[in-house]
Short mmCIF file of C-alpha atoms and ligand atoms in Angstrom, two decimals:
data_model
loop_
_atom_site.label_atom_id
_atom_site.label_comp_id
_atom_site.label_asym_id
_atom_site.label_seq_id
_atom_site.Cartn_x
_atom_site.Cartn_y
_atom_site.Cartn_z
CA UNK A 1278 21.48 21.98 -9.70
CA UNK A 1279 19.39 20.73 -12.61
CA UNK A 1280 19.45 16.99 -13.72
CA UNK A 1281 17.28 15.02 -16.29
CA UNK A 1282 16.07 11.47 -16.43
CA UNK A 1283 14.50 9.61 -19.35
CA UNK A 1284 11.50 7.67 -18.26
CA UNK A 1285 10.30 4.15 -19.74
CA UNK A 1286 7.17 2.47 -19.22
CA UNK A 1287 6.87 -1.44 -19.20
CA UNK A 1288 3.99 -2.10 -21.52
CA UNK A 1289 3.14 -5.62 -21.65
CA UNK A 1290 6.78 -6.73 -21.07
CA UNK A 1291 8.13 -4.06 -23.48
CA UNK A 1292 10.04 -0.92 -22.43
CA UNK A 1293 8.35 2.27 -24.17
CA UNK A 1294 9.94 5.73 -23.81
CA UNK A 1295 7.11 7.62 -22.02
CA UNK A 1296 9.05 10.96 -21.59
CA UNK A 1297 11.56 13.05 -20.07
CA UNK A 1298 11.84 14.46 -16.50
CA UNK A 1299 13.67 17.45 -15.73
CA UNK A 1300 14.36 18.42 -12.13
CA UNK A 1301 15.39 21.56 -10.63
CA UNK A 1302 16.95 21.54 -7.26
CA UNK A 1303 17.45 24.26 -4.69
CA UNK A 1304 19.08 22.77 -1.84
CA UNK A 1305 16.72 19.69 -0.98
CA UNK A 1306 13.75 21.27 -2.71
CA UNK A 1307 13.01 19.89 -6.13
CA UNK A 1308 10.67 20.72 -8.92
CA UNK A 1309 9.69 18.51 -11.68
CA UNK A 1310 8.79 19.25 -15.13
CA UNK A 1311 7.64 16.06 -17.17
CA UNK A 1312 7.15 15.96 -20.96
CA UNK A 1313 5.50 13.03 -22.63
CA UNK A 1314 7.43 11.98 -25.51
CA UNK A 1315 5.84 12.46 -29.16
CA UNK A 1316 6.18 8.80 -29.74
CA UNK A 1317 4.26 7.85 -26.57
CA UNK A 1318 1.37 10.19 -27.17
CA UNK A 1319 0.98 8.65 -30.74
CA UNK A 1320 0.36 5.30 -29.11
CA UNK A 1321 -3.19 3.98 -29.14
CA UNK A 1322 -2.45 2.45 -25.73
CA UNK A 1323 -0.85 5.50 -24.19
CA UNK A 1324 -2.22 6.47 -20.62
CA UNK A 1325 -1.63 9.14 -18.47
CA UNK A 1326 0.89 7.73 -15.72
CA UNK A 1327 -0.44 10.23 -13.24
CA UNK A 1328 -3.78 12.14 -13.24
CA UNK A 1329 -1.65 15.21 -12.51
CA UNK A 1330 0.17 14.69 -15.82
CA UNK A 1331 -2.74 14.54 -18.37
CA UNK A 1332 -1.67 13.52 -21.77
CA UNK A 1333 -3.45 16.15 -23.54
CA UNK A 1334 -1.35 18.66 -21.66
CA UNK A 1335 1.79 17.08 -22.88
CA UNK A 1336 3.87 18.64 -20.26
CA UNK A 1337 3.32 18.92 -16.41
CA UNK A 1338 5.10 20.80 -13.60
CA UNK A 1339 5.04 19.39 -10.01
CA UNK A 1340 6.57 20.61 -6.85
CA UNK A 1341 8.42 17.80 -5.54
CA UNK A 1342 8.09 14.50 -7.56
CA UNK A 1343 4.94 13.63 -9.38
CA UNK A 1344 2.95 11.05 -7.38
CA UNK A 1345 3.68 8.36 -9.97
CA UNK A 1346 7.39 8.76 -9.41
CA UNK A 1347 6.97 8.94 -5.75
CA UNK A 1348 5.24 5.68 -5.92
CA UNK A 1349 8.12 4.15 -7.53
CA UNK A 1350 10.49 5.84 -4.90
CA UNK A 1351 11.24 4.40 -1.35
CA UNK A 1352 9.44 5.44 1.68
CA UNK A 1353 10.90 5.38 5.15
CA UNK A 1354 12.91 2.14 5.29
CA UNK A 1355 14.51 2.67 1.76
CA UNK A 1356 15.20 6.31 2.49
CA UNK A 1357 17.09 5.25 5.84
CA UNK A 1358 19.11 2.85 4.06
CA UNK A 1359 20.21 5.46 1.31
CA UNK A 1360 20.85 8.17 4.03
CA UNK A 1361 23.05 5.79 5.94
CA UNK A 1362 25.28 5.13 2.88
CA UNK A 1363 25.16 8.81 1.76
CA UNK A 1364 28.74 10.09 1.27
CA UNK A 1365 29.71 13.49 2.86
CA UNK A 1366 27.72 16.38 4.06
CA UNK A 1367 25.77 17.21 0.76
CA UNK A 1368 22.04 16.96 1.35
CA UNK A 1369 19.88 14.23 -0.28
CA UNK A 1370 17.15 15.21 -2.68
CA UNK A 1371 13.86 13.44 -3.55
CA UNK A 1372 15.76 12.80 -6.85
CA UNK A 1373 18.63 10.98 -5.08
CA UNK A 1374 16.15 8.72 -3.30
CA UNK A 1375 14.21 8.10 -6.72
CA UNK A 1376 17.42 7.02 -8.42
CA UNK A 1377 18.82 4.98 -5.22
CA UNK A 1378 16.08 2.15 -6.07
CA UNK A 1379 16.87 -1.15 -7.58
CA UNK A 1380 15.51 -1.21 -11.25
CA UNK A 1381 14.73 -4.82 -11.07
CA UNK A 1382 12.25 -4.72 -8.02
CA UNK A 1383 11.22 -1.07 -8.43
CA UNK A 1384 7.42 -0.78 -7.78
CA UNK A 1385 5.18 -0.48 -10.80
CA UNK A 1386 6.05 -0.17 -14.42
CA UNK A 1387 8.21 2.87 -14.42
CA UNK A 1388 11.87 2.76 -15.15
CA UNK A 1389 14.55 5.53 -15.39
CA UNK A 1390 17.72 6.31 -17.25
CA UNK A 1391 20.20 9.03 -17.33
CA UNK A 1392 20.18 10.70 -20.60
CA UNK A 1393 23.70 9.58 -21.66
CA UNK A 1394 23.07 5.93 -20.65
CA UNK A 1395 20.98 3.15 -21.91
CA UNK A 1396 21.12 1.29 -18.56
CA UNK A 1397 18.33 1.83 -16.03
CA UNK A 1398 19.09 3.21 -12.56
CA UNK A 1399 19.84 1.48 -10.35
CA UNK A 1400 20.71 -1.55 -12.19
CA UNK A 1401 22.80 -4.61 -11.33
CA UNK A 1402 21.34 -5.64 -7.88
CA UNK A 1403 21.09 -9.34 -7.61
CA UNK A 1404 17.79 -10.06 -5.82
CA UNK A 1405 18.45 -12.72 -3.14
CA UNK A 1406 16.57 -16.09 -2.65
CA UNK A 1407 14.75 -17.28 0.19
CA UNK A 1408 17.71 -19.13 1.60
CA UNK A 1409 19.32 -15.70 2.14
CA UNK A 1410 16.69 -14.35 4.57
CA UNK A 1411 18.70 -15.37 7.68
CA UNK A 1412 21.61 -13.04 6.42
CA UNK A 1413 19.03 -10.28 5.42
CA UNK A 1414 17.27 -10.44 8.77
CA UNK A 1415 20.41 -10.34 10.66
CA UNK A 1416 21.54 -7.17 8.59
CA UNK A 1417 18.21 -5.59 9.20
CA UNK A 1418 18.37 -6.36 13.08
CA UNK A 1419 21.94 -4.77 13.21
CA UNK A 1420 20.48 -1.54 11.57
CA UNK A 1421 17.58 -1.48 13.94
CA UNK A 1422 19.85 -1.78 16.89
CA UNK A 1423 22.16 0.84 15.62
CA UNK A 1424 22.75 4.16 17.58
CA UNK A 1425 23.38 7.56 16.03
CA UNK A 1426 27.02 6.65 15.13
CA UNK A 1427 28.01 4.52 12.22
CA UNK A 1428 30.11 1.74 13.25
CA UNK A 1429 31.52 -0.87 10.93
CA UNK A 1430 28.89 -3.60 11.68
CA UNK A 1431 26.14 -1.14 10.87
CA UNK A 1432 27.75 -0.05 7.62
CA UNK A 1433 28.30 -3.63 6.69
CA UNK A 1434 24.61 -4.27 7.18
CA UNK A 1435 23.52 -1.17 5.24
CA UNK A 1436 25.87 -2.21 2.14
CA UNK A 1437 24.33 -5.64 2.39
CA UNK A 1438 20.83 -4.59 2.25
CA UNK A 1439 21.67 -1.85 -0.41
CA UNK A 1440 23.54 -4.49 -2.50
CA UNK A 1441 20.24 -6.62 -2.74
CA UNK A 1442 18.01 -3.65 -3.67
CA UNK A 1443 16.65 -3.13 -0.13
CA UNK A 1444 15.46 0.26 -1.07
CA UNK A 1445 13.03 -0.75 -3.55
CA UNK A 1446 9.60 -0.38 -1.66
CA UNK A 1447 7.88 2.08 0.39
CA UNK A 1448 6.70 1.57 3.92
CA UNK A 1449 8.42 1.86 7.29
CA UNK A 1450 8.97 -1.79 8.21
CA UNK A 1451 12.24 -3.53 7.56
CA UNK A 1452 11.88 -5.30 4.13
CA UNK A 1453 13.76 -6.87 1.36
CA UNK A 1454 13.15 -8.06 -2.13
CA UNK A 1455 13.49 -11.92 -2.69
CA UNK A 1456 12.85 -14.49 -5.20
CA UNK A 1457 10.49 -16.98 -3.90
CA UNK A 1458 10.42 -20.67 -4.29
CA UNK A 1459 8.53 -20.49 -7.63
CA UNK A 1460 11.12 -17.93 -9.14
CA UNK A 1461 8.77 -14.94 -8.47
CA UNK A 1462 9.59 -11.56 -7.15
CA UNK A 1463 8.31 -11.13 -3.48
CA UNK A 1464 8.66 -8.87 -0.59
CA UNK A 1465 10.00 -10.44 2.81
CA UNK A 1466 8.72 -8.25 5.67
CA UNK A 1467 10.74 -8.58 8.69
CA UNK A 1468 10.20 -8.46 12.42
CA UNK A 1469 11.58 -5.61 14.18
CA UNK A 1470 13.40 -5.93 17.47
CA UNK A 1471 11.07 -3.46 19.06
CA UNK A 1472 7.95 -5.27 18.13
CA UNK A 1473 5.69 -5.94 21.13
CA UNK A 1474 3.88 -8.94 19.41
CA UNK A 1475 4.59 -11.02 16.52
CA UNK A 1476 3.50 -8.38 14.01
CA UNK A 1477 4.44 -10.42 11.02
CA UNK A 1478 2.42 -13.46 12.04
CA UNK A 1479 -0.48 -10.91 12.67
CA UNK A 1480 -0.27 -9.61 9.34
CA UNK A 1481 -0.29 -13.01 7.86
CA UNK A 1482 -3.23 -13.75 10.05
CA UNK A 1483 -5.19 -10.60 8.85
CA UNK A 1484 -4.45 -11.32 5.24
CA UNK A 1485 -5.93 -14.89 5.71
CA UNK A 1486 -9.05 -13.42 7.45
CA UNK A 1487 -9.37 -10.78 4.86
CA UNK A 1488 -9.26 -13.53 2.05
CA UNK A 1489 -11.79 -15.56 4.05
CA UNK A 1490 -13.98 -12.62 4.11
CA UNK A 1491 -13.85 -12.24 0.32
CA UNK A 1492 -11.08 -9.70 -0.29
CA UNK A 1493 -8.59 -10.10 -2.82
CA UNK A 1494 -5.09 -10.32 -1.15
CA UNK A 1495 -1.44 -11.19 -2.31
CA UNK A 1496 -0.23 -14.77 -2.24
CA UNK A 1497 1.79 -15.14 0.81
CA UNK A 1498 3.49 -17.52 3.36
CA UNK A 1499 4.91 -17.23 6.75
CA UNK A 1500 8.42 -18.52 7.23
CA UNK A 1501 10.51 -18.84 10.51
CA UNK A 1502 13.93 -17.58 10.41
CA UNK A 1503 16.01 -18.25 13.85
CA UNK A 1504 12.50 -18.84 15.38
CA UNK A 1505 11.06 -15.43 14.10
CA UNK A 1506 8.20 -14.84 11.71
CA UNK A 1507 9.24 -13.41 8.30
CA UNK A 1508 6.19 -12.77 5.90
CA UNK A 1509 6.70 -13.47 2.17
CA UNK A 1510 4.43 -11.78 -0.21
CA UNK A 1511 4.27 -12.31 -3.93
CA UNK A 1512 4.37 -9.04 -5.93
CA UNK A 1513 1.11 -8.25 -7.48
CA UNK A 1514 2.71 -5.53 -9.90
CA UNK A 1515 4.65 -8.50 -11.72
CA UNK A 1516 3.32 -10.89 -14.23
CA UNK A 1517 6.23 -12.91 -14.83
CA UNK A 1518 8.91 -10.62 -16.04
CA UNK A 1519 6.26 -7.95 -17.33
CA UNK A 1520 5.38 -5.13 -15.09
CA UNK A 1521 2.07 -3.53 -14.19
CA UNK A 1522 1.68 0.22 -13.69
CA UNK A 1523 0.88 1.03 -10.24
CA UNK A 1524 -0.57 4.06 -8.57
CA UNK A 1525 -1.25 4.55 -4.72
CA UNK A 1526 -4.53 6.01 -3.68
CA UNK A 1527 -2.51 9.22 -2.75
CA UNK A 1528 -1.51 9.60 -6.40
CA UNK A 1529 -5.04 9.02 -7.89
CA UNK A 1530 -6.64 11.15 -5.25
CA UNK A 1531 -4.09 13.79 -5.50
CA UNK A 1532 -3.98 14.16 -1.69
CA UNK A 1533 -0.58 14.40 0.24
CA UNK A 1534 1.14 12.42 3.02
CA UNK A 1535 0.10 13.67 6.44
CA UNK A 1536 -3.16 15.18 5.43
CA UNK A 1537 -6.65 14.03 6.36
CA UNK A 1538 -8.40 11.47 4.15
CA UNK A 1539 -11.55 9.83 3.94
CA UNK A 1540 -12.83 6.76 1.95
CA UNK A 1541 -15.17 9.14 0.22
CA UNK A 1542 -12.16 10.79 -1.43
CA UNK A 1543 -11.26 7.11 -2.48
CA UNK A 1544 -14.74 6.76 -4.01
CA UNK A 1545 -14.43 10.13 -5.97
CA UNK A 1546 -10.96 8.88 -7.39
CA UNK A 1547 -12.47 5.50 -8.39
CA UNK A 1548 -15.53 7.22 -10.08
CA UNK A 1549 -12.84 9.46 -11.98
CA UNK A 1550 -10.19 6.96 -12.97
CA UNK A 1551 -11.37 3.22 -12.49
CA UNK A 1552 -12.05 1.08 -15.49
CA UNK A 1553 -14.42 -0.87 -13.50
CA UNK A 1554 -16.02 1.68 -11.01
CA UNK A 1555 -18.97 -0.41 -9.71
CA UNK A 1556 -16.75 -3.39 -8.85
CA UNK A 1557 -14.12 -1.14 -7.31
CA UNK A 1558 -16.31 0.84 -5.26
CA UNK A 1559 -17.97 -2.24 -3.87
CA UNK A 1560 -14.72 -3.72 -3.31
CA UNK A 1561 -13.58 -0.54 -1.28
CA UNK A 1562 -16.58 -0.75 0.88
CA UNK A 1563 -15.97 -4.55 1.41
CA UNK A 1564 -12.41 -3.78 2.45
CA UNK A 1565 -13.63 -1.01 4.70
CA UNK A 1566 -16.12 -3.70 6.56
CA UNK A 1567 -13.20 -6.03 6.82
CA UNK A 1568 -10.64 -3.33 8.18
CA UNK A 1569 -13.32 -2.30 10.54
CA UNK A 1570 -14.08 -5.90 11.68
CA UNK A 1571 -10.42 -6.51 12.44
CA UNK A 1572 -9.45 -3.22 13.56
CA UNK A 1573 -6.84 -2.59 10.82
CA UNK A 1574 -6.46 1.26 11.30
CA UNK A 1575 -3.23 2.09 9.51
CA UNK A 1576 -4.95 2.53 6.17
CA UNK A 1577 -3.40 5.69 4.88
CA UNK A 1578 -3.80 6.28 1.12
CA UNK A 1579 -0.24 4.49 0.49
CA UNK A 1580 -1.72 1.46 1.82
CA UNK A 1581 -4.50 1.32 -1.05
CA UNK A 1582 -3.10 1.06 -4.51
CA UNK A 1583 -4.30 0.69 -8.26
CA UNK A 1584 -2.99 -1.56 -10.93
CA UNK A 1585 -3.16 -0.45 -14.73
CA UNK A 1586 -4.55 -2.92 -17.04
CA UNK A 1587 -5.20 -2.19 -20.77
CA UNK A 1588 -8.50 -0.48 -20.01
CA UNK A 1589 -7.43 1.83 -17.17
CA UNK A 1590 -6.76 1.66 -13.43
CA UNK A 1591 -8.41 -0.88 -11.08
CA UNK A 1592 -8.01 -1.46 -7.60
CA UNK A 1593 -5.11 -3.71 -6.37
CA UNK A 1594 -5.26 -6.35 -3.92
CA UNK A 1595 -5.41 -5.26 -0.23
CA UNK A 1596 -2.13 -5.13 1.53
CA UNK A 1597 -0.39 -4.03 4.63
CA UNK A 1598 -3.37 -5.32 6.71
CA UNK A 1599 -2.62 -5.63 10.48
CA UNK A 1600 -4.90 -5.44 13.53
CA UNK A 1601 -4.16 -3.09 16.22
CA UNK A 1602 -4.75 -4.38 19.69
CA UNK A 1603 -5.66 -0.74 21.06
CA UNK A 1604 -9.52 -0.33 20.74
CA UNK A 1605 -9.07 3.31 21.44
CA UNK A 1606 -6.64 4.11 18.55
CA UNK A 1607 -8.38 5.85 15.65
CA UNK A 1608 -8.38 4.92 12.13
CA UNK A 1609 -6.04 6.95 9.77
CA UNK A 1610 -8.68 7.17 6.98
CA UNK A 1611 -12.06 8.10 8.05
CA UNK A 1612 -15.16 6.51 6.91
CA UNK A 1613 -17.56 9.23 6.09
CA UNK A 1614 -15.81 11.26 8.81
CA UNK A 1615 -15.89 8.57 11.36
CA UNK A 1616 -12.51 7.45 12.79
CA UNK A 1617 -13.33 5.61 16.12
CA UNK A 1618 -14.38 1.99 16.10
CA UNK A 1619 -17.51 2.87 17.93
CA UNK A 1620 -18.88 4.90 15.16
CA UNK A 1621 -17.72 2.72 12.37
CA UNK A 1622 -20.62 0.56 11.75
CA UNK A 1623 -23.06 3.15 11.42
CA UNK A 1624 -20.71 5.15 9.24
CA UNK A 1625 -20.25 2.30 7.01
CA UNK A 1626 -24.13 1.85 6.41
CA UNK A 1627 -24.45 5.56 6.00
CA UNK A 1628 -21.83 5.65 3.24
CA UNK A 1629 -22.75 2.44 1.68
CA UNK A 1630 -25.00 3.88 -1.16
CA UNK A 1631 -22.01 6.08 -2.24
CA UNK A 1632 -20.20 2.79 -2.94
CA UNK A 1633 -23.19 1.33 -4.83
CA UNK A 1634 -24.73 -0.70 -2.02
CA UNK A 1635 -28.10 -0.28 -0.35
CA UNK A 1636 -28.06 -0.27 3.44
CA UNK A 1637 -29.40 -3.76 3.33
CA UNK A 1638 -26.82 -5.11 1.37
CA UNK A 1639 -24.44 -3.50 3.60
CA UNK A 1640 -26.15 -5.25 6.57
CA UNK A 1641 -25.77 -8.53 4.79
CA UNK A 1642 -22.09 -8.03 3.90
CA UNK A 1643 -21.21 -6.91 7.38
CA UNK A 1644 -22.85 -10.11 8.83
CA UNK A 1645 -20.62 -12.17 6.41
CA UNK A 1646 -17.52 -10.47 7.47
CA UNK A 1647 -18.24 -10.94 10.86
CA UNK A 1648 -18.87 -14.58 10.39
CA UNK A 1649 -15.79 -15.01 8.25
CA UNK A 1650 -13.55 -13.30 10.87
CA UNK A 1651 -15.00 -14.88 13.93
CA UNK A 1652 -12.48 -17.83 13.56
CA UNK A 1653 -9.58 -15.49 14.10
CA UNK A 1654 -8.23 -17.60 16.95
CA UNK A 1655 -7.85 -20.68 14.91
CA UNK A 1656 -6.27 -18.65 12.09
CA UNK A 1657 -3.91 -17.13 14.59
CA UNK A 1658 -3.07 -20.40 15.96
CA UNK A 1659 -2.35 -21.89 12.49
CA UNK A 1660 0.07 -18.84 12.05
CA UNK A 1661 1.87 -20.03 15.38
CA UNK A 1662 0.39 -17.21 17.37
CA UNK A 1663 0.26 -18.44 21.33
CA UNK A 1664 -2.93 -18.07 23.11
CA UNK A 1665 -1.65 -15.59 25.53
CA UNK A 1666 -0.70 -13.23 22.62
CA UNK A 1667 -4.01 -13.79 21.09
CA UNK A 1668 -5.71 -12.69 24.28
CA UNK A 1669 -4.04 -9.24 23.45
CA UNK A 1670 -6.52 -9.02 20.61
CA UNK A 1671 -9.55 -9.83 22.50
CA UNK A 1672 -10.99 -6.28 22.55
CA UNK A 1673 -10.61 -5.65 18.92
CA UNK A 1674 -11.44 -8.91 16.97
CA UNK A 1675 -14.85 -10.42 16.85
CA UNK A 1676 -16.34 -12.16 19.77
CA UNK A 1677 -17.12 -15.92 19.24
CA UNK A 1678 -20.60 -16.48 17.68
CA UNK A 1679 -23.44 -16.85 20.30
CA UNK A 1680 -26.63 -19.13 19.51
CA UNK A 1681 -28.79 -17.66 17.08
CA UNK A 1682 -26.31 -15.13 15.59
CA UNK A 1683 -23.48 -14.99 12.85
CA UNK A 1684 -21.31 -13.78 15.55
CA UNK A 1685 -20.71 -10.05 15.87
CA UNK A 1686 -18.09 -7.66 17.09
CA UNK A 1687 -18.25 -6.53 20.80
CA UNK A 1688 -18.63 -3.06 19.39
CA UNK A 1689 -21.34 -3.53 16.94
CA UNK A 1690 -24.63 -3.09 17.96
CA UNK A 1691 -27.17 -4.88 15.72
CA UNK A 1692 -28.26 -2.07 13.40
CA UNK A 1693 -31.30 -2.72 11.15
CA UNK A 1694 -31.18 -0.93 7.91
CA UNK A 1695 -34.97 -0.03 8.53
CA UNK A 1696 -34.14 2.10 11.52
CA UNK A 1697 -31.74 4.26 9.26
CA UNK A 1698 -32.99 7.33 7.94
CA UNK A 1699 -30.68 7.51 5.00
CA UNK A 1700 -30.66 10.53 2.66
CA UNK A 1701 -31.31 10.29 -0.97
CA UNK A 1702 -28.13 8.98 -2.67
CA UNK A 1703 -26.80 7.92 -5.80
CA UNK A 1704 -28.22 4.46 -5.43
CA UNK A 1705 -31.68 5.36 -4.68
CA UNK A 1706 -31.88 8.72 -6.51
CA UNK A 1707 -30.41 8.48 -10.02
CA UNK A 1708 -30.10 12.34 -10.18
CA UNK A 1709 -26.28 12.39 -9.89
CA UNK A 1710 -24.87 12.44 -13.31
CA UNK A 1711 -22.63 9.49 -14.29
CA UNK A 1712 -19.06 9.94 -13.19
CA UNK A 1713 -19.88 12.81 -10.69
CA UNK A 1714 -17.89 12.02 -7.47
CA UNK A 1715 -19.70 11.66 -4.17
CA UNK A 1716 -18.96 14.31 -1.57
CA UNK A 1717 -15.34 14.92 -0.56
CA UNK A 1718 -13.90 14.23 2.88
CA UNK A 1719 -15.63 14.91 6.18
CA UNK A 1720 -18.83 13.85 7.65
CA UNK A 1721 -21.35 15.01 5.02
CA UNK A 1722 -24.21 16.75 6.20
CA UNK A 1723 -27.46 14.85 5.98
N1 LIG B 1084 2.39 -7.75 -2.48
C1 LIG B 1084 2.76 -6.71 -2.96
N2 LIG B 1084 2.88 -6.46 -4.30
C2 LIG B 1084 3.38 -5.28 -4.85
N3 LIG B 1084 3.77 -4.26 -4.12
C3 LIG B 1084 3.48 -4.34 -2.65
C4 LIG B 1084 2.86 -5.39 -2.21
N4 LIG B 1084 2.69 -5.21 -0.87
C5 LIG B 1084 3.14 -3.97 -0.64
N5 LIG B 1084 3.56 -3.53 -1.84
C6 LIG B 1084 4.26 -2.14 -2.02
O1 LIG B 1084 5.20 -1.89 -1.02
C7 LIG B 1084 4.97 -0.82 -0.17
C8 LIG B 1084 5.33 -1.14 1.29
O2 LIG B 1084 4.78 -2.38 1.79
P1 LIG B 1084 3.90 -2.34 3.13
O3 LIG B 1084 2.88 -1.20 3.01
O4 LIG B 1084 3.28 -3.76 3.30
O5 LIG B 1084 4.98 -1.94 3.98
P2 LIG B 1084 5.09 -1.28 5.46
O6 LIG B 1084 6.28 -1.07 5.88
O7 LIG B 1084 4.15 -2.16 6.37
O8 LIG B 1084 4.21 0.05 5.30
P3 LIG B 1084 3.86 1.14 6.45
O9 LIG B 1084 4.89 2.17 6.60
O10 LIG B 1084 2.32 1.58 5.75
O11 LIG B 1084 3.55 0.30 7.55
C9 LIG B 1084 3.52 -0.57 -0.37
O12 LIG B 1084 3.19 0.73 -0.12
C10 LIG B 1084 3.18 -0.90 -1.64
O13 LIG B 1084 3.44 -0.01 -2.55
MG1 LIG B 1085 2.38 0.18 4.19
#
């Protein structure tokens, strides 16, 4: 069965028709043909909504949804809600998930209409306010506790979450869109009954530490609902009522879910697509240093994103940052091939030149990051995490500073840049033509 959607793009608060998407479905499999509209192509501010859909081609074919569409479609949590409410035995396709998302809170700047209607799909959801969090958390708990069989309570919970546009965002954790006390669109991330520690308070702690260490992170606050932590994050893809274009690192690198990815792939995508490559490369290296210091390992390419500004793409703030208490768990995105915490520091310094830093500068940033994150216990306490739970994280968070040191991680042997025999790199050897990406993923052969 074929279907079609008209696609608009919010440009500075104005909806602009960007093109038409034609979907061919065979069972659950979808192919998309996207054609830019001549009016959009004629605009001076037109930009490719996805590198796989270049403006000069005018039209592009994709198996499944183009990455840009997938970034505005739900991930596991939202899909689950849509599946629960799905009538009858007919199979659900990627297009059904895409149109199941609330337009008001849809990620990024893309909006979709059916050809015969001026209204956006799915319009008409009322985004709740913070006072409704108790009701939403209760509904989310009911869903988490539900077995395979749909009972009335579960379906009531599903309806409640769908009615407030609960499918909007990606990610697996229960969440809902809410309007915060300042009237701004925000995300509420909920605890899950299966959580073994106060995951939301730790995410708040990790973001606080990341900010102290110099990263840009979303505005946020932690609130208690029935004594449980709910994290409220201001949406960085909104500017009042205007929407900012958003592309995940998955879309800009052209990689796919479940495949292997390396931060060097991200460096290559930044070289190709960023409007401020030097700042973004340095920003990603800084981010890796912080993620390594706090053992934030769930750093897949949907957990990095880019925002569109008039000149092009730029790195979005860091989000979904959370320490994992198991030091033996590997990082999802490798750092120059390294995935285990024991090899990360060496790897960070080895790849530093590909991110525009000398090894000396890298050592300096690592020391600053370690110093900024060493106070993690005080930050965790300020977020209401009791000492006995803090002890769970002793093995993965920096040890307290000792006399004469800025404090360093238990797994970070002090490495002098001078002892590293780094290869010639773009920083030291300007032979790499501008814009040439660094080597692709995998531990590169020095
Ligand atoms: N502050 C924010 N502003 C705008 N969009 C955001 C923000 N935080 C997260 N997002 C978007 O929402 C999606 C889901 O959020 P997040 O990654 O925090 O959820 P999660 O359920 O913990 O994810 P995961 O499945 O990776 O654990 C992100 O992939 C990103 O696209
Ligand atoms: Mg995520």
